[in-house]
Structure formats: C-alpha cells, structure tokens
Tab-separated table of C-alpha atoms and ligand atoms in Angstrom:
chain	number	residue	atom	x	y	z
P	1	UNK	CA	-33.854	-9.633	-37.985
P	2	UNK	CA	-32.387	-6.950	-35.738
P	3	UNK	CA	-33.252	-3.645	-37.260
P	4	UNK	CA	-32.627	-1.440	-34.232
P	5	UNK	CA	-29.388	0.097	-35.388
P	6	UNK	CA	-28.826	3.798	-35.087
P	7	UNK	CA	-26.000	6.290	-34.920
P	8	UNK	CA	-25.037	4.903	-31.505
P	9	UNK	CA	-24.066	1.576	-33.018
P	10	UNK	CA	-20.515	2.072	-31.709
P	11	UNK	CA	-21.866	1.557	-28.197
P	12	UNK	CA	-22.059	-2.149	-27.580
P	13	UNK	CA	-21.317	-2.385	-23.872
P	14	UNK	CA	-23.339	-0.863	-21.043
P	15	UNK	CA	-22.227	-0.239	-17.455
P	16	UNK	CA	-24.519	-1.497	-14.688
P	17	UNK	CA	-24.683	-0.592	-11.019
P	18	UNK	CA	-26.955	-3.163	-9.375
P	19	UNK	CA	-27.305	-1.536	-5.970
P	20	UNK	CA	-29.028	-2.772	-2.829
P	21	UNK	CA	-31.575	0.054	-2.909
P	22	UNK	CA	-31.120	1.694	-6.335
P	23	UNK	CA	-29.793	0.648	-9.752
P	24	UNK	CA	-28.407	2.694	-12.633
P	25	UNK	CA	-27.138	2.121	-16.139
P	26	UNK	CA	-24.611	4.198	-18.028
P	27	UNK	CA	-22.770	4.301	-21.325
P	28	UNK	CA	-19.550	5.883	-22.475
P	29	UNK	CA	-19.819	8.010	-25.616
P	30	UNK	CA	-16.510	7.664	-27.461
P	31	UNK	CA	-17.172	10.741	-29.566
P	32	UNK	CA	-17.614	13.240	-26.763
P	33	UNK	CA	-15.640	11.234	-24.214
P	34	UNK	CA	-18.549	11.599	-21.828
P	35	UNK	CA	-20.547	9.221	-19.702
P	36	UNK	CA	-24.313	9.297	-19.991
P	37	UNK	CA	-26.308	7.895	-17.114
P	38	UNK	CA	-29.487	6.749	-18.792
P	39	UNK	CA	-32.787	8.119	-17.556
P	40	UNK	CA	-36.188	6.450	-17.757
P	41	UNK	CA	-39.214	7.999	-19.535
P	42	UNK	CA	-39.695	10.333	-16.580
P	43	UNK	CA	-36.097	11.500	-16.475
P	44	UNK	CA	-35.075	9.475	-13.413
P	45	UNK	CA	-31.483	8.250	-13.453
P	46	UNK	CA	-31.913	5.479	-10.880
P	47	UNK	CA	-34.575	2.860	-10.411
P	48	UNK	CA	-35.440	1.375	-7.004
P	49	UNK	CA	-34.114	-2.175	-6.607
P	50	UNK	CA	-37.565	-3.708	-6.153
P	51	UNK	CA	-39.508	-6.321	-8.112
P	52	UNK	CA	-43.218	-6.992	-7.609
P	53	UNK	CA	-45.191	-10.057	-8.704
P	54	UNK	CA	-48.914	-9.918	-9.462
P	55	UNK	CA	-51.232	-12.475	-11.041
P	56	UNK	CA	-50.594	-11.018	-14.425
P	57	UNK	CA	-47.208	-9.281	-14.391
P	58	UNK	CA	-43.702	-8.962	-13.021
P	59	UNK	CA	-42.868	-5.303	-12.442
P	60	UNK	CA	-39.468	-3.793	-11.690
P	61	UNK	CA	-38.285	-0.462	-10.313
P	62	UNK	CA	-40.708	2.399	-9.630
P	63	UNK	CA	-43.685	0.331	-10.790
P	64	UNK	CA	-42.801	-2.313	-8.208
P	65	UNK	CA	-42.471	0.271	-5.432
P	66	UNK	CA	-45.931	1.587	-6.348
P	67	UNK	CA	-47.277	-1.848	-5.416
P	68	UNK	CA	-45.295	-2.221	-2.185
P	69	UNK	CA	-48.227	-1.050	-0.031
P	70	UNK	CA	-50.952	-3.149	-1.641
P	71	UNK	CA	-48.825	-6.194	-2.459
P	72	UNK	CA	-46.144	-6.236	0.267
P	73	UNK	CA	-45.655	-10.008	0.479
P	74	UNK	CA	-44.902	-10.216	-3.253
P	75	UNK	CA	-42.747	-7.091	-3.568
P	76	UNK	CA	-39.118	-8.070	-3.121
P	77	UNK	CA	-36.356	-5.597	-2.278
P	78	UNK	CA	-32.832	-5.916	-0.822
P	79	UNK	CA	-32.302	-9.052	-2.965
P	80	UNK	CA	-28.630	-8.098	-3.303
P	81	UNK	CA	-28.185	-8.974	0.370
P	82	UNK	CA	-29.068	-12.578	-0.529
P	83	UNK	CA	-27.489	-13.097	-3.925
P	84	UNK	CA	-24.977	-15.969	-4.054
P	85	UNK	CA	-24.907	-16.232	-0.270
P	86	UNK	CA	-25.242	-19.399	1.770
P	87	UNK	CA	-27.268	-18.939	4.951
P	88	UNK	CA	-27.755	-21.092	8.016
P	89	UNK	CA	-31.503	-21.854	8.375
P	90	UNK	CA	-31.700	-19.887	11.667
P	91	UNK	CA	-30.037	-16.868	10.113
P	92	UNK	CA	-32.426	-17.048	7.204
P	93	UNK	CA	-35.357	-17.106	9.614
P	94	UNK	CA	-34.108	-13.960	11.343
P	95	UNK	CA	-33.578	-12.322	7.972
P	96	UNK	CA	-37.048	-13.327	6.820
P	97	UNK	CA	-38.582	-11.755	9.931
P	98	UNK	CA	-37.183	-8.357	8.924
P	99	UNK	CA	-39.151	-8.260	5.692
P	100	UNK	CA	-42.819	-8.229	4.677
P	101	UNK	CA	-42.024	-10.982	2.153
P	102	UNK	CA	-41.043	-14.571	2.889
P	103	UNK	CA	-37.470	-15.767	2.415
P	104	UNK	CA	-37.739	-19.528	2.011
P	105	UNK	CA	-35.576	-22.552	2.692
P	106	UNK	CA	-33.193	-24.129	1.951
P	107	UNK	CA	-31.716	-21.508	-0.366
P	108	UNK	CA	-32.420	-17.822	0.097
P	109	UNK	CA	-35.362	-17.973	-2.268
P	110	UNK	CA	-38.334	-15.669	-2.065
P	111	UNK	CA	-41.740	-17.260	-1.730
P	112	UNK	CA	-44.296	-15.564	-3.958
P	113	UNK	CA	-48.022	-16.130	-3.391
P	114	UNK	CA	-50.203	-14.676	-6.073
P	115	UNK	CA	-53.024	-17.018	-7.007
P	116	UNK	CA	-50.436	-19.697	-7.083
P	117	UNK	CA	-47.317	-20.101	-4.951
P	118	UNK	CA	-43.794	-20.359	-6.295
P	119	UNK	CA	-40.257	-19.376	-5.382
P	120	UNK	CA	-37.836	-17.038	-7.126
P	121	UNK	CA	-34.114	-16.712	-6.573
P	122	UNK	CA	-32.250	-13.518	-5.663
P	123	UNK	CA	-30.503	-13.670	-9.046
P	124	UNK	CA	-33.882	-13.807	-10.781
P	125	UNK	CA	-34.865	-10.606	-8.950
P	126	UNK	CA	-31.551	-9.104	-10.058
P	127	UNK	CA	-32.195	-10.197	-13.633
P	128	UNK	CA	-35.537	-8.354	-13.786
P	129	UNK	CA	-33.835	-5.148	-12.661
P	130	UNK	CA	-31.001	-5.628	-15.135
P	131	UNK	CA	-33.473	-6.390	-17.912
P	132	UNK	CA	-35.336	-3.180	-17.123
P	133	UNK	CA	-32.073	-1.221	-17.360
P	134	UNK	CA	-31.075	-3.006	-20.546
P	135	UNK	CA	-34.399	-1.919	-22.074
P	136	UNK	CA	-33.882	1.661	-20.859
P	137	UNK	CA	-30.479	1.680	-22.568
P	138	UNK	CA	-31.806	0.140	-25.790
P	139	UNK	CA	-34.632	2.662	-25.941
P	140	UNK	CA	-32.291	5.599	-25.352
P	141	UNK	CA	-29.526	4.436	-27.702
P	142	UNK	CA	-31.671	2.887	-30.412
P	143	UNK	CA	-29.531	-0.252	-30.533
P	144	UNK	CA	-29.812	-3.733	-29.128
P	145	UNK	CA	-27.487	-4.290	-26.197
P	146	UNK	CA	-26.146	-7.667	-25.130
P	147	UNK	CA	-22.874	-6.913	-23.352
P	148	UNK	CA	-22.206	-5.306	-20.011
P	149	UNK	CA	-19.744	-4.483	-17.281
P	150	UNK	CA	-21.237	-4.767	-13.799
P	151	UNK	CA	-20.098	-3.578	-10.388
P	152	UNK	CA	-20.232	-5.492	-7.111
P	153	UNK	CA	-19.210	-4.622	-3.537
P	154	UNK	CA	-15.485	-5.158	-2.973
P	155	UNK	CA	-16.314	-7.699	-0.275
P	156	UNK	CA	-18.293	-9.979	-2.627
P	157	UNK	CA	-16.721	-13.428	-2.811
P	158	UNK	CA	-16.434	-15.510	-5.957
P	159	UNK	CA	-19.826	-17.115	-5.458
P	160	UNK	CA	-21.617	-13.791	-5.013
P	161	UNK	CA	-19.844	-12.511	-8.134
P	162	UNK	CA	-20.868	-15.611	-10.068
P	163	UNK	CA	-24.513	-15.241	-9.110
P	164	UNK	CA	-24.444	-11.565	-10.057
P	165	UNK	CA	-23.105	-12.606	-13.461
P	166	UNK	CA	-25.863	-15.223	-13.632
P	167	UNK	CA	-28.455	-12.481	-13.012
P	168	UNK	CA	-27.031	-10.560	-15.974
P	169	UNK	CA	-27.029	-13.699	-18.139
P	170	UNK	CA	-30.706	-14.260	-17.292
P	171	UNK	CA	-31.311	-10.727	-18.551
P	172	UNK	CA	-29.660	-11.654	-21.860
P	173	UNK	CA	-26.387	-9.918	-21.111
P	174	UNK	CA	-22.874	-11.228	-21.481
P	175	UNK	CA	-20.684	-9.836	-18.702
P	176	UNK	CA	-17.276	-8.739	-19.964
P	177	UNK	CA	-15.974	-7.662	-16.578
P	178	UNK	CA	-17.075	-7.495	-12.950
P	179	UNK	CA	-15.554	-4.527	-11.162
P	180	UNK	CA	-15.506	-3.457	-7.530
P	181	UNK	CA	-17.733	-0.533	-6.615
P	182	UNK	CA	-14.939	1.502	-4.932
P	183	UNK	CA	-12.734	1.071	-8.013
P	184	UNK	CA	-15.605	2.270	-10.191
P	185	UNK	CA	-16.058	5.320	-7.962
P	186	UNK	CA	-12.342	6.153	-8.232
P	187	UNK	CA	-12.580	5.845	-12.016
P	188	UNK	CA	-15.540	8.224	-12.080
P	189	UNK	CA	-13.072	10.855	-10.856
P	190	UNK	CA	-10.548	9.904	-13.514
P	191	UNK	CA	-8.121	8.630	-10.904
P	192	UNK	CA	-7.031	5.832	-13.266
P	193	UNK	CA	-5.565	8.519	-15.499
P	194	UNK	CA	-3.741	10.689	-12.989
P	195	UNK	CA	-0.687	10.239	-10.823
P	196	UNK	CA	-2.107	8.924	-7.532
P	197	UNK	CA	-1.113	5.942	-5.409
P	198	UNK	CA	-3.480	5.693	-2.477
P	199	UNK	CA	-7.187	6.349	-2.795
P	200	UNK	CA	-9.658	6.078	0.060
P	201	UNK	CA	-13.287	5.498	-0.909
P	202	UNK	CA	-16.005	6.255	1.631
P	203	UNK	CA	-19.401	4.866	0.619
P	204	UNK	CA	-22.319	5.877	2.817
P	205	UNK	CA	-25.523	4.759	1.199
P	206	UNK	CA	-28.731	3.409	2.737
P	207	UNK	CA	-27.719	2.128	6.130
P	208	UNK	CA	-24.210	0.909	5.615
P	209	UNK	CA	-20.850	2.538	5.532
P	210	UNK	CA	-18.097	0.922	3.476
P	211	UNK	CA	-14.572	2.228	3.522
P	212	UNK	CA	-12.016	0.876	1.041
P	213	UNK	CA	-8.376	1.638	0.595
P	214	UNK	CA	-7.238	1.316	-3.001
P	215	UNK	CA	-3.680	1.222	-4.149
P	216	UNK	CA	-2.779	1.968	-7.729
P	217	UNK	CA	0.052	-0.061	-9.189
P	218	UNK	CA	1.101	0.431	-12.774
P	219	UNK	CA	-2.260	1.850	-13.765
P	220	UNK	CA	-4.245	-0.846	-11.990
P	221	UNK	CA	-6.210	-0.636	-8.781
P	222	UNK	CA	-5.719	-3.126	-5.976
P	223	UNK	CA	-8.010	-3.145	-2.926
P	224	UNK	CA	-5.668	-3.067	0.060
P	225	UNK	CA	-8.130	-2.997	2.946
P	226	UNK	CA	-11.819	-2.594	3.648
P	227	UNK	CA	-13.976	-2.029	6.682
P	228	UNK	CA	-17.614	-1.358	7.336
P	229	UNK	CA	-20.108	-0.163	9.878
P	230	UNK	CA	-23.871	-0.054	10.156
P	231	UNK	CA	-25.069	3.499	10.592
P	232	UNK	CA	-28.470	5.045	11.068
P	233	UNK	CA	-28.962	8.656	10.146
P	234	UNK	CA	-31.553	10.357	12.305
P	235	UNK	CA	-33.594	13.154	10.825
P	236	UNK	CA	-35.166	15.595	13.316
P	237	UNK	CA	-38.756	15.208	12.140
P	238	UNK	CA	-40.263	16.683	15.325
P	239	UNK	CA	-38.741	20.045	14.379
P	240	UNK	CA	-41.622	20.725	11.986
P	241	UNK	CA	-44.072	20.383	14.863
P	242	UNK	CA	-41.926	22.706	16.951
P	243	UNK	CA	-41.909	25.385	14.274
P	244	UNK	CA	-45.640	25.418	13.614
P	245	UNK	CA	-46.451	25.555	17.339
P	246	UNK	CA	-44.696	28.937	17.468
P	247	UNK	CA	-47.558	30.353	15.449
P	248	UNK	CA	-45.285	31.934	12.878
P	249	UNK	CA	-42.700	30.520	10.531
P	250	UNK	CA	-39.101	31.533	11.303
P	251	UNK	CA	-37.030	32.933	8.412
P	252	UNK	CA	-35.720	30.172	6.181
P	253	UNK	CA	-32.079	30.808	7.062
P	254	UNK	CA	-32.747	30.640	10.791
P	255	UNK	CA	-34.697	27.436	10.283
P	256	UNK	CA	-31.855	25.898	8.306
P	257	UNK	CA	-29.233	26.799	10.907
P	258	UNK	CA	-31.258	25.364	13.771
P	259	UNK	CA	-32.056	22.274	11.791
P	260	UNK	CA	-28.452	21.621	10.922
P	261	UNK	CA	-27.208	22.155	14.480
P	262	UNK	CA	-29.839	19.871	15.921
P	263	UNK	CA	-29.243	17.381	13.136
P	264	UNK	CA	-25.550	17.315	13.908
P	265	UNK	CA	-26.156	16.859	17.633
P	266	UNK	CA	-28.525	14.001	16.958
P	267	UNK	CA	-25.920	12.332	14.773
P	268	UNK	CA	-22.733	12.993	16.751
P	269	UNK	CA	-22.206	9.298	17.527
P	270	UNK	CA	-22.744	8.524	13.850
P	271	UNK	CA	-19.944	10.857	12.858
P	272	UNK	CA	-17.609	9.060	15.237
P	273	UNK	CA	-18.738	5.732	13.782
P	274	UNK	CA	-17.456	6.877	10.421
P	275	UNK	CA	-13.904	7.380	11.616
P	276	UNK	CA	-13.501	3.890	13.130
P	277	UNK	CA	-13.469	2.016	9.788
P	278	UNK	CA	-11.355	4.776	8.212
P	279	UNK	CA	-8.706	4.237	10.881
P	280	UNK	CA	-8.936	0.473	10.457
P	281	UNK	CA	-8.256	0.492	6.725
P	282	UNK	CA	-5.310	2.836	7.226
P	283	UNK	CA	-3.860	0.551	9.920
P	284	UNK	CA	-4.416	-2.587	7.816
P	285	UNK	CA	-2.985	-0.891	4.752
P	286	UNK	CA	0.066	0.283	6.806
P	287	UNK	CA	-0.566	3.841	5.738
P	288	UNK	CA	-0.488	7.199	7.491
P	289	UNK	CA	-3.453	9.407	6.727
P	290	UNK	CA	-1.067	11.930	5.145
P	291	UNK	CA	-0.208	9.300	2.516
P	292	UNK	CA	-3.775	9.167	1.177
P	293	UNK	CA	-3.663	11.026	-2.142
P	294	UNK	CA	-7.374	11.304	-2.870
P	295	UNK	CA	-10.558	10.690	-0.932
P	296	UNK	CA	-13.683	9.778	-2.906
P	297	UNK	CA	-17.169	10.087	-1.431
P	298	UNK	CA	-19.946	7.808	-2.699
P	299	UNK	CA	-23.579	7.321	-1.650
P	300	UNK	CA	-26.281	9.922	-1.061
P	301	UNK	CA	-25.525	10.366	2.641
P	302	UNK	CA	-22.070	11.736	1.870
P	303	UNK	CA	-23.874	14.933	0.819
P	304	UNK	CA	-24.351	15.728	4.512
P	305	UNK	CA	-22.072	18.744	5.116
P	306	UNK	CA	-20.962	17.548	8.558
P	307	UNK	CA	-19.748	14.266	7.079
P	308	UNK	CA	-17.739	16.092	4.417
P	309	UNK	CA	-16.314	18.386	7.098
P	310	UNK	CA	-15.416	15.411	9.274
P	311	UNK	CA	-13.460	13.812	6.422
P	312	UNK	CA	-11.836	17.111	5.455
P	313	UNK	CA	-10.741	17.827	9.017
P	314	UNK	CA	-9.436	14.310	9.583
P	315	UNK	CA	-7.319	14.216	6.412
P	316	UNK	CA	-6.572	17.938	6.214
P	317	UNK	CA	-7.717	18.008	2.594
P	318	UNK	CA	-10.858	18.195	0.518
P	319	UNK	CA	-12.505	14.976	-0.588
P	320	UNK	CA	-13.458	14.522	-4.249
P	321	UNK	CA	-17.148	15.368	-4.428
P	322	UNK	CA	-17.805	16.818	-7.887
P	323	UNK	CA	-19.555	13.698	-9.227
P	324	UNK	CA	-23.106	13.079	-7.935
P	325	UNK	CA	-22.433	10.606	-5.075
P	326	UNK	CA	-25.430	8.486	-6.134
P	327	UNK	CA	-24.067	8.154	-9.670
P	328	UNK	CA	-20.326	7.834	-9.043
P	329	UNK	CA	-20.334	4.037	-9.240
P	330	UNK	CA	-22.386	3.802	-12.447
P	331	UNK	CA	-20.225	6.530	-13.989
P	332	UNK	CA	-17.089	4.495	-13.309
P	333	UNK	CA	-18.664	1.266	-14.534
P	334	UNK	CA	-19.687	3.028	-17.754
P	335	UNK	CA	-16.078	4.172	-18.239
P	336	UNK	CA	-14.940	0.575	-17.800
P	337	UNK	CA	-17.642	-0.509	-20.245
P	338	UNK	CA	-16.237	2.017	-22.721
P	339	UNK	CA	-12.788	0.521	-22.235
P	340	UNK	CA	-14.086	-3.008	-22.779
P	341	UNK	CA	-15.983	-1.843	-25.830
P	342	UNK	CA	-12.751	-0.622	-27.338
P	343	UNK	CA	-13.476	3.078	-27.054
P	344	UNK	CA	-10.373	3.710	-24.990
P	345	UNK	CA	-6.679	3.287	-25.718
P	346	UNK	CA	-5.463	-0.213	-24.950
P	347	UNK	CA	-2.959	0.730	-22.235
P	348	UNK	CA	-5.788	1.414	-19.810
P	349	UNK	CA	-7.785	-1.678	-20.593
P	350	UNK	CA	-7.208	-3.651	-17.403
P	351	UNK	CA	-7.927	-1.581	-14.366
P	352	UNK	CA	-8.312	-3.896	-11.454
P	353	UNK	CA	-6.153	-6.512	-9.819
P	354	UNK	CA	-8.339	-9.030	-7.988
P	355	UNK	CA	-7.394	-9.513	-4.352
P	356	UNK	CA	-8.713	-12.911	-3.345
P	357	UNK	CA	-7.362	-13.012	0.182
P	358	UNK	CA	-8.855	-9.835	1.491
P	359	UNK	CA	-11.278	-9.829	4.390
P	360	UNK	CA	-13.506	-7.012	5.499
P	361	UNK	CA	-13.503	-5.738	9.064
P	362	UNK	CA	-17.018	-5.090	10.326
P	363	UNK	CA	-17.757	-2.989	13.381
P	364	UNK	CA	-21.274	-4.219	13.909
M	1	NAG	C1	-55.821	-15.688	-10.900
M	1	NAG	O1	-55.938	-14.290	-10.835
M	1	NAG	C2	-56.526	-13.689	-11.968
M	1	NAG	C3	-56.429	-12.202	-11.853
M	1	NAG	O2	-56.886	-11.760	-10.605
M	1	NAG	C4	-57.930	-14.170	-12.140
M	1	NAG	O3	-58.497	-13.606	-13.284
M	1	NAG	C5	-57.910	-15.671	-12.265
M	1	NAG	O4	-59.228	-16.151	-12.314
M	1	NAG	C6	-57.160	-16.289	-11.099
M	1	NAG	N1	-57.036	-17.715	-11.342
M	1	NAG	C7	-57.338	-18.643	-10.446
M	1	NAG	C8	-57.110	-20.067	-10.872
M	1	NAG	O5	-57.737	-18.366	-9.328
M	2	NAG	C1	-17.585	-19.240	-10.401
M	2	NAG	O1	-17.640	-19.364	-11.805
M	2	NAG	C2	-16.453	-19.865	-12.389
M	2	NAG	C3	-16.577	-19.776	-13.877
M	2	NAG	O2	-17.800	-20.292	-14.318
M	2	NAG	C4	-16.230	-21.282	-11.868
M	2	NAG	O3	-15.044	-21.820	-12.417
M	2	NAG	C5	-16.113	-21.242	-10.341
M	2	NAG	O4	-16.004	-22.543	-9.829
M	2	NAG	C6	-17.324	-20.566	-9.726
M	2	NAG	N1	-17.097	-20.407	-8.317
M	2	NAG	C7	-18.052	-20.455	-7.384
M	2	NAG	C8	-17.605	-20.320	-5.971
M	2	NAG	O5	-19.222	-20.581	-7.644
M	3	NAG	C1	-10.372	15.137	-7.431
M	3	NAG	O1	-9.870	14.327	-8.510
M	3	NAG	C2	-9.118	14.950	-9.508
M	3	NAG	C3	-8.621	13.900	-10.437
M	3	NAG	O2	-9.479	13.727	-11.483
M	3	NAG	C4	-8.016	15.823	-8.948
M	3	NAG	O3	-7.320	16.475	-9.944
M	3	NAG	C5	-8.616	16.779	-7.930
M	3	NAG	O4	-7.638	17.633	-7.412
M	3	NAG	C6	-9.268	15.971	-6.857
M	3	NAG	N1	-9.562	16.657	-5.620
M	3	NAG	C7	-10.585	17.489	-5.339
M	3	NAG	C8	-10.653	18.044	-3.976
M	3	NAG	O5	-11.427	17.789	-6.152
C-alpha cells in the first residue's frame, strides 16, 4: 500500500516547531549528523501560522496569508494563544475584539462564515499547519511520516500540552515527546553534549519576550525559572521621508549609522524592559549572573545589534548566536526527534525533566 520509501527510510520522526506566528519542521540526518530544516517548494524554511477557510478549500501557511486581505474574517492566526486554554467569557470578548475573525463561546472556537457557518477549534487550526509541514517533510524525504517530536512554550500547562498533542494527532502524527522551546534552543547549540550547568535562553519573537533559566543535571535540562514581558519594537519609518526630502540620497553607510542611532533611541525603554525578566529569573533561580555558563538567543528580534550588545554587556560575555534565531527551536526539536528515532546513542535519550510547579513571572 505505502510505496513511498526512499533512501531516507531511516528517518521516521520529524521535529515540529508550532509557533505563534511561524512554524517549521526539521529532521536529523543520522548519516551526516546534521539537521535539515525543510523548505517548501519556494525554498522558505518557515510557514506563517495562518489558516484560511473558503467555500471550497482550507489553506494553510503562505496561501492562507495571501487571502488575509480578501477573506479576513475566515483567516485565523495566533491560534496558539488559544490552544488548550480556558477563558472567562469577558476575556474572550476582549480577545475577539483584537482580531478580524470571531472567537466564539463557550470555548475559544473560531467562527467561520463561508456560505455556511461553523466553528473550528484552535487545535484544528494547529492540525492544518502540522499537516502542511508533515506533507512538506514527506515530499522532501520521499517517505511517509507518522511520528513527531513537538515543542511548546515552557509555560504551557498540561492541558495546553495535551491540546497541542491533539492537534498533531489530528494531523495523523503520533507525538513521541513534547519538549520546551528553550530546551530545544539550548540543544540547537549542542549544550546537551557539553559541560555546562546554567543556560539562560532569551526568546524575543513577535511581540513577546520570554526568558528562561535552564539547569542541566546529569545530562538533563530542568527549567528553573521563567519570566516574560510584552515588548513593541519601533521602526523609524519616517526616516525614509526625511531622506528623500533632502533631495539627494546620503551615502549608504551614513544612512545606516543614523538609522541605527535613531532606532536605538526610539527603543531605549525596550532595551531596559529586556533586563527586568533577566534579573527576575536570576533572582528566582538563586543565581549570580556570573554563574550563567551560556546565553542562547532565539527569535528574529534578537538579531538587533543593540539587544546583543545589551546582553553581552550585562553578562560580560558573548551570547550564543551562530544558529539562525528563527530556526533555533526547530533545530533543537529535530535533534530530539533524531534521539527518539534512535539515531543517537542511548545515554542522551532523555533530555528534559518536567517541572510541574513552575510559574512564570509576567511584567505586563
Ligand atoms: C457556496 O459557494 C460556492 C462557491 O462560491 C457556490 O458555488 C455555491 O453555489 C454556494 N452554495 C450555496 C448553497 O450558496
Ligand atoms: C492530559 O492527557 C493525559 C494523557 O492522556 C491525561 O491523563 C491527563 O488527564 C490530561 N490532562 C489534562 C489537564 O487535560
Ligand atoms: C556557544 O555554544 C558552544 C557549545 O556548543 C560553546 O562551545 C561556545 O563557546 C558558545 N559560546 C559562543 C559565544 O559561541
């Protein structure tokens, strides 16, 4: 029946990063020892976390985003913010008001109105994204895939984890392990293999900052503390107007210097907002900043040079930045998938100790 078997038949487990704004899928190649983040037909290594419903189709990823303008009420994004969560009706109403689509009652279900009206759950939205990634992996590897490791935010409770697993099940995937995103990021840097004790993970993606303090005990990571903040990065758009009104274009270098200085001034309060949760996790973890062995940066916004400098100056050492910050989590999940698939030696097969009693400090 299943004829799709190629020379990648050793790969049976994929690694999935189901992000709030973007998703990625990766695999570990036992032969080369390398992780491959799988690209779509157009070479893109992430797909937007959006699903759009029309009268005739359910589209996921870039195709869904293409419909966001013409079909806004039926194009769902940010579903991860709702998955497995129980909301008070008033809270749900406030949430619903933030989006062009309708978040219905009593559960956080999305109300779709094509030429008939129905509701879909956040885990169904997740499943369409996971299915899309499963297909991308199957196409690239030439094998059928039905097992996965998936990452979730460290703060996800058991219910949110269960519903994330349910999303994967709906996409025809058996989940072998759910791992925390900061742990995955640390693994992307190989920190499970080297002699480190305390790892600080700074994740600055879309609009949220998440700081986690990991502690490695006997080869396994334990989340010791976590804290978060909502941050808005302001881009000086008016600068373009300013430049053109001068009548001539300044040299590129000059332009870049001005832009960065202005950019940094505009975001000074943001940079201070980053240090508050860092200090909180250190205090809660009873750790001096000098005791942090490695600092891992995740999320596209950690590319901002001022943010890297801020971290470097605070800790007096360079953060780990060699892995693409948008792909660090999927890279780590793919490594864990390789371990679960038996491609790694057994002694590193269990890499995370669940910490059920941990609470996250939020600054906003
Ligand atoms: C639903 O939409 C499709 C596509 O636009 C259309 O062909 C069909 O007639 C519609 N059905 C009803 C019952 O309105
Ligand atoms: C999560 O799933 C497990 C295993 O199916 C189940 O035992 C547990 O009760 C679930 N917990 C919640 C909070 O849904
Ligand atoms: C990053 O992580 C590796 C461990 O894989 C370590 O050897 C390296 O020194 C780290 N630090 C920096 C700044 O790259």
